[in-house]
PDB file of C-alpha atoms in Angstrom:
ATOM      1  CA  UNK U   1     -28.907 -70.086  -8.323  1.00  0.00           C
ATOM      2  CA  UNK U   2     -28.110 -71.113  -5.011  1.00  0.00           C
ATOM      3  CA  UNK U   3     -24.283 -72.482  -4.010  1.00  0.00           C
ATOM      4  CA  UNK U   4     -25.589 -75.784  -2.995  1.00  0.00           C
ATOM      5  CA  UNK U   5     -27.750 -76.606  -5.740  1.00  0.00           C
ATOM      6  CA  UNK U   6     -25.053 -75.998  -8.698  1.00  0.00           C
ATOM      7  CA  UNK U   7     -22.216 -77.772  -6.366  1.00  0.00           C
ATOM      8  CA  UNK U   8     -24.747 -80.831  -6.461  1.00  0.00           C
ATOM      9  CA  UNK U   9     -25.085 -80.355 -10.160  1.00  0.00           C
ATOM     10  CA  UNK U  10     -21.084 -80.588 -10.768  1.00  0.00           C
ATOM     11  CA  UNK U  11     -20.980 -83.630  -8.474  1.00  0.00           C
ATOM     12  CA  UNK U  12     -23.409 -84.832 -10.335  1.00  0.00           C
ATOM     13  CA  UNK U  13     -21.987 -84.104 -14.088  1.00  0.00           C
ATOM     14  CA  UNK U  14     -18.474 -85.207 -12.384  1.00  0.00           C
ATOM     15  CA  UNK U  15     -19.989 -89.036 -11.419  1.00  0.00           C
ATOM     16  CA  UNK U  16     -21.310 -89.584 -14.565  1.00  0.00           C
ATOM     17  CA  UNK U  17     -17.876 -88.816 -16.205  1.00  0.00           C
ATOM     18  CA  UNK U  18     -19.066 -85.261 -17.833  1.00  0.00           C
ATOM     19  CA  UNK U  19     -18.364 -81.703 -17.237  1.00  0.00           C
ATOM     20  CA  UNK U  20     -20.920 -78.919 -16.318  1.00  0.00           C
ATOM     21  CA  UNK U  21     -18.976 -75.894 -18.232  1.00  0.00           C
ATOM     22  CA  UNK U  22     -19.134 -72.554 -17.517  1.00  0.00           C
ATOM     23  CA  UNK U  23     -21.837 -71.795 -20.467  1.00  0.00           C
ATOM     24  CA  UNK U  24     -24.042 -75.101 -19.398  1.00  0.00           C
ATOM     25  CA  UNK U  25     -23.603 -73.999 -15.619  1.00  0.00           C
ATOM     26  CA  UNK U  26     -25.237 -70.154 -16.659  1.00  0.00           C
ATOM     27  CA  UNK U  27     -27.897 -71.897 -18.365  1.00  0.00           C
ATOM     28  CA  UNK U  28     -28.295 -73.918 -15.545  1.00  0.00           C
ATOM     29  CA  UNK U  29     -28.540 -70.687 -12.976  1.00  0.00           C
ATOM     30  CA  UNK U  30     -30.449 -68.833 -15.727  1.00  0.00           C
ATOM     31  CA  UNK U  31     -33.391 -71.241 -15.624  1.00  0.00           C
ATOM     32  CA  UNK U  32     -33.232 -71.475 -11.700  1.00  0.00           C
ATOM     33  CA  UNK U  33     -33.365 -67.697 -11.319  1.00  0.00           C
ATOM     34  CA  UNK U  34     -35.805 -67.455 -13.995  1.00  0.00           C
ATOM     35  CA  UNK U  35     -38.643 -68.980 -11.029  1.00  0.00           C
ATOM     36  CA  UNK U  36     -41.012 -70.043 -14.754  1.00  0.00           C
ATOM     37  CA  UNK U  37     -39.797 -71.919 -17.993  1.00  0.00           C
ATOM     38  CA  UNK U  38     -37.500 -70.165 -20.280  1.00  0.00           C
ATOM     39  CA  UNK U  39     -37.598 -70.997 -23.768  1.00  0.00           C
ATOM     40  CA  UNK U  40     -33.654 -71.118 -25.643  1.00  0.00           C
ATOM     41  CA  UNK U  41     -34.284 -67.492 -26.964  1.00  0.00           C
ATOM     42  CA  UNK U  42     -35.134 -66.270 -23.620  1.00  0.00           C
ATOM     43  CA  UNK U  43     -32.118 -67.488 -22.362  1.00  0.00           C
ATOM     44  CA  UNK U  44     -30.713 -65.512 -24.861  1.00  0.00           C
ATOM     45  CA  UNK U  45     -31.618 -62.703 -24.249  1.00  0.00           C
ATOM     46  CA  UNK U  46     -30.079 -63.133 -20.879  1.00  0.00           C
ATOM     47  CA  UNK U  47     -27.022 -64.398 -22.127  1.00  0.00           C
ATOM     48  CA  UNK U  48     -26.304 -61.735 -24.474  1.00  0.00           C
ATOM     49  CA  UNK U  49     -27.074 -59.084 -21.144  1.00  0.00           C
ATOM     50  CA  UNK U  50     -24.439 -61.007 -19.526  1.00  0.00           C
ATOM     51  CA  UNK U  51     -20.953 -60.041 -21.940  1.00  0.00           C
ATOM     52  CA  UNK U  52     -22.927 -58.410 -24.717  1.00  0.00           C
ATOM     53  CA  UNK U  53     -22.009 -61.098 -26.967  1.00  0.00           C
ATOM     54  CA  UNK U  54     -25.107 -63.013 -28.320  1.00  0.00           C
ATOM     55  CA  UNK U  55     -24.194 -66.498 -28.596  1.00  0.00           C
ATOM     56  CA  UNK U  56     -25.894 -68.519 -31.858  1.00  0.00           C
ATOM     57  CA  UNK U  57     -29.142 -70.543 -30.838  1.00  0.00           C
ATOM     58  CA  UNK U  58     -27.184 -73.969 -31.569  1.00  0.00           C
ATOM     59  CA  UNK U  59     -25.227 -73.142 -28.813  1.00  0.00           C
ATOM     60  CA  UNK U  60     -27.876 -72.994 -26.239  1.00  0.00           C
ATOM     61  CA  UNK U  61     -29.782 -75.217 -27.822  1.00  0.00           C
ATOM     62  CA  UNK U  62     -26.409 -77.993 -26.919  1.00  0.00           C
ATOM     63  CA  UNK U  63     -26.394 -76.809 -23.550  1.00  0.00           C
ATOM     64  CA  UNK U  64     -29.775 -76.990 -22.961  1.00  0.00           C
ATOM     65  CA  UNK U  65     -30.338 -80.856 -24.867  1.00  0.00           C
ATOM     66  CA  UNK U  66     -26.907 -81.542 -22.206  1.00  0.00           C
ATOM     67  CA  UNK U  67     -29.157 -80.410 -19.225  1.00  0.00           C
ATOM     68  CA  UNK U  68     -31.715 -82.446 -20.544  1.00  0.00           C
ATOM     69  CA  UNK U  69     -29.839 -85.655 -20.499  1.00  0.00           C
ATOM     70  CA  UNK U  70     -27.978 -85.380 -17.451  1.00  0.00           C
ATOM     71  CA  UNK U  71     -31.241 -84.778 -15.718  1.00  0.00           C
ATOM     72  CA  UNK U  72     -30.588 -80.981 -14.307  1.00  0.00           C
ATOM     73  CA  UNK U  73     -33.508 -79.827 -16.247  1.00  0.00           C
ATOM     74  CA  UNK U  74     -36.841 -80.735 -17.648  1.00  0.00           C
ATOM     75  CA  UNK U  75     -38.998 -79.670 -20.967  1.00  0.00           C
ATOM     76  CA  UNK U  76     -42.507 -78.408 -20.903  1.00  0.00           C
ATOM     77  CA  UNK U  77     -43.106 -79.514 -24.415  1.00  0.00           C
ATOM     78  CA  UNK U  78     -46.384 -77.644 -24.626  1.00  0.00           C
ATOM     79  CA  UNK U  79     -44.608 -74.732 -24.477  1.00  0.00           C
ATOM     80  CA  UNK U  80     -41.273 -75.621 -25.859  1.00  0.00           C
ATOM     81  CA  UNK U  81     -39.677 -74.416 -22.497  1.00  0.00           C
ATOM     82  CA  UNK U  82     -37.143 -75.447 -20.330  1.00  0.00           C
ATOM     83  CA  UNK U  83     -36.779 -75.406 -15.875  1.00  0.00           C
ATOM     84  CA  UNK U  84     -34.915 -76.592 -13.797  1.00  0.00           C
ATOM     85  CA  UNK U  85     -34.737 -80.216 -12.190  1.00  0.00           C
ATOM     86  CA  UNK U  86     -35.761 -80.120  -8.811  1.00  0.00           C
ATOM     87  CA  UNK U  87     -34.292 -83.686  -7.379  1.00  0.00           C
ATOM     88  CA  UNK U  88     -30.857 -84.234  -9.480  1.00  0.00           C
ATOM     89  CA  UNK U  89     -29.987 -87.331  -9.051  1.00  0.00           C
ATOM     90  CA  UNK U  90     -32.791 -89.199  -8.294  1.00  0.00           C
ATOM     91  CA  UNK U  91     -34.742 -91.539 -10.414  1.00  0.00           C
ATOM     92  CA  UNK U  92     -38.012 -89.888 -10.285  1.00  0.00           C
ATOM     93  CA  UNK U  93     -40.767 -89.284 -12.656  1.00  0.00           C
ATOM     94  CA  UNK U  94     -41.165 -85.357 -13.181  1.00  0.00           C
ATOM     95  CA  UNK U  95     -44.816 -83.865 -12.946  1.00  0.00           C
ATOM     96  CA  UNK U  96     -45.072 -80.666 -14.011  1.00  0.00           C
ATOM     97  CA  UNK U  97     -47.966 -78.485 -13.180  1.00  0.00           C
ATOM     98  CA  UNK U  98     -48.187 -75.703 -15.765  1.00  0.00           C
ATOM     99  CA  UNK U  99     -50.438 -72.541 -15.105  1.00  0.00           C
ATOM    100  CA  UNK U 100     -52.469 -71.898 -18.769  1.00  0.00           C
ATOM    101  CA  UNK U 101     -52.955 -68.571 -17.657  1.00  0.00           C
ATOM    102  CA  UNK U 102     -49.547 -67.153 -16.131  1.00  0.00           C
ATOM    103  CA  UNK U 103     -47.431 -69.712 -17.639  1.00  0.00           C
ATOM    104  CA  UNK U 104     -45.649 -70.414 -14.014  1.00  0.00           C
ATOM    105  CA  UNK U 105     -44.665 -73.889 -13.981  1.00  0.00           C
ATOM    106  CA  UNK U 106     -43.327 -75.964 -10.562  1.00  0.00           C
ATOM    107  CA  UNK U 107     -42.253 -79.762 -10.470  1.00  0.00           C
ATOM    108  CA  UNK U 108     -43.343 -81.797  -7.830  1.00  0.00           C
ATOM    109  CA  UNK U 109     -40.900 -85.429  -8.049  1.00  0.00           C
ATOM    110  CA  UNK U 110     -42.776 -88.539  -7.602  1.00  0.00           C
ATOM    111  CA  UNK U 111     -40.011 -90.997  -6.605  1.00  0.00           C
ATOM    112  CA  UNK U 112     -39.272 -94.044  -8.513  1.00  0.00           C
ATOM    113  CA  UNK U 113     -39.749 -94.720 -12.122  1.00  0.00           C
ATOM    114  CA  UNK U 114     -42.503 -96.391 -14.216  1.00  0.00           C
ATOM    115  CA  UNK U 115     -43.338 -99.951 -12.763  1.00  0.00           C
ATOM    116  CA  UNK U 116     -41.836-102.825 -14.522  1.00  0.00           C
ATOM    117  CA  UNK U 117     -44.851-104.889 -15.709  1.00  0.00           C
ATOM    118  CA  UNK U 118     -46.217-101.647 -17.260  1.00  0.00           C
ATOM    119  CA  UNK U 119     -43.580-101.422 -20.071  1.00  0.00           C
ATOM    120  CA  UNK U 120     -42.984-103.319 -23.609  1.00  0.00           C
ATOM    121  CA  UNK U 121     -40.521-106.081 -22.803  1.00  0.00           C
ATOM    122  CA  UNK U 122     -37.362-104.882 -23.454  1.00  0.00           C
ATOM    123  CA  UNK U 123     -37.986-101.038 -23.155  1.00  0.00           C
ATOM    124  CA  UNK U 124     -35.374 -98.796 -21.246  1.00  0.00           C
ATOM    125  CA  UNK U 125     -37.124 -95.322 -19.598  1.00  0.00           C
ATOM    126  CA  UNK U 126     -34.863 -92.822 -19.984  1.00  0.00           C
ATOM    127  CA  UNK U 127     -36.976 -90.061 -18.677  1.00  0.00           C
ATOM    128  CA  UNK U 128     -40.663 -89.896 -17.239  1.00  0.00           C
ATOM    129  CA  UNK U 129     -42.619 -86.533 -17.379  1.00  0.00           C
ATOM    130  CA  UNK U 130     -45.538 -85.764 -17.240  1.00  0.00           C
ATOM    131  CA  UNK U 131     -47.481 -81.858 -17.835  1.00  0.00           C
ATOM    132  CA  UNK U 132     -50.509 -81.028 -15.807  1.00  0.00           C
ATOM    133  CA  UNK U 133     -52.660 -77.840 -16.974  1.00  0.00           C
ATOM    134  CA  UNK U 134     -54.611 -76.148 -14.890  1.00  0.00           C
ATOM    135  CA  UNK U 135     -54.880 -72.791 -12.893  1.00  0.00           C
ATOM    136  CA  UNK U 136     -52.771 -72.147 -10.303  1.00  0.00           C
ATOM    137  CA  UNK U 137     -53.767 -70.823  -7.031  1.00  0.00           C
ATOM    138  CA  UNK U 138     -52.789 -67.396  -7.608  1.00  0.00           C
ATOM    139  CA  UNK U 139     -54.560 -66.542 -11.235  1.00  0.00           C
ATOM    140  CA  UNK U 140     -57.800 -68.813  -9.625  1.00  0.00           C
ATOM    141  CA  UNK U 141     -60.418 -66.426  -9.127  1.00  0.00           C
ATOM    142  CA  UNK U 142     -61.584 -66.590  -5.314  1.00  0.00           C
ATOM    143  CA  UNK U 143     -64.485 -68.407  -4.191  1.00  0.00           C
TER     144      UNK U 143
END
């Protein structure tokens, strides 16, 4: 993962008043490098590469539901996967578009967050996202 995208996760983690520690931070550049959602045993896999230790599923599984909350990653619950966040920080609802055929999934942020007079009175978003199958340009079939 690239230098300025994990510095802006640790300012991140640091303004909210939490840490982004080692383990969560190679999650974090495991699903960037990954460039398609990872599910946890993927990750792993990957992990286990890494020191040849294979850490328990709970364990990624806490780092991963961290991610999650702090906004540095999203879930494709169709497939029960995990990616990267592509706009930390910013209130934003997440659309995914998810290839049914390769699997390839990419974000694209839509800025702000669902419109007051829309919700039950009283109802806090936490998180917006929505998943949009389809075929992605490269598996399409030419014209």
């Amino acid at each position: 993962m690239e230098r300025a995208k994990l510095g802006e996760a640790e300012r991140h983690c640091a303004a909210q008043g939490e840490r982004l520690t080692p383990l969560r931070r190679r999650v974090l550049e495991i699903l960037q490098d990954a460039g398609q959602p990872l599910g946890a045993y993927a990750i792993l896999e990957v992990l286990a590469r890494d020191d040849r230790r294979r850490p328990l599923p709970p364990t990624v599984y806490r780092a991963l539901d961290f991610l999650l909350a702090q906004g540095l990653a999203h879930k494709i619950h169709s497939q029960n996967a995990f990616l990267p966040c592509c706009a930390i920080g910013r209130v934003h609802t997440a659309e995914l578009f998810v290839c049914r055929r390769c699997g390839v999934a990419r974000e694209v942020p839509q800025d702000g967050e669902v419109a007051r007079d829309e919700r039950p009175p009283g109802f806090e978003v936490e998180a917006v996202v929505l998943e949009v199958r389809g075929v992605c340009g490269g598996c399409r079939e030419p014209a």
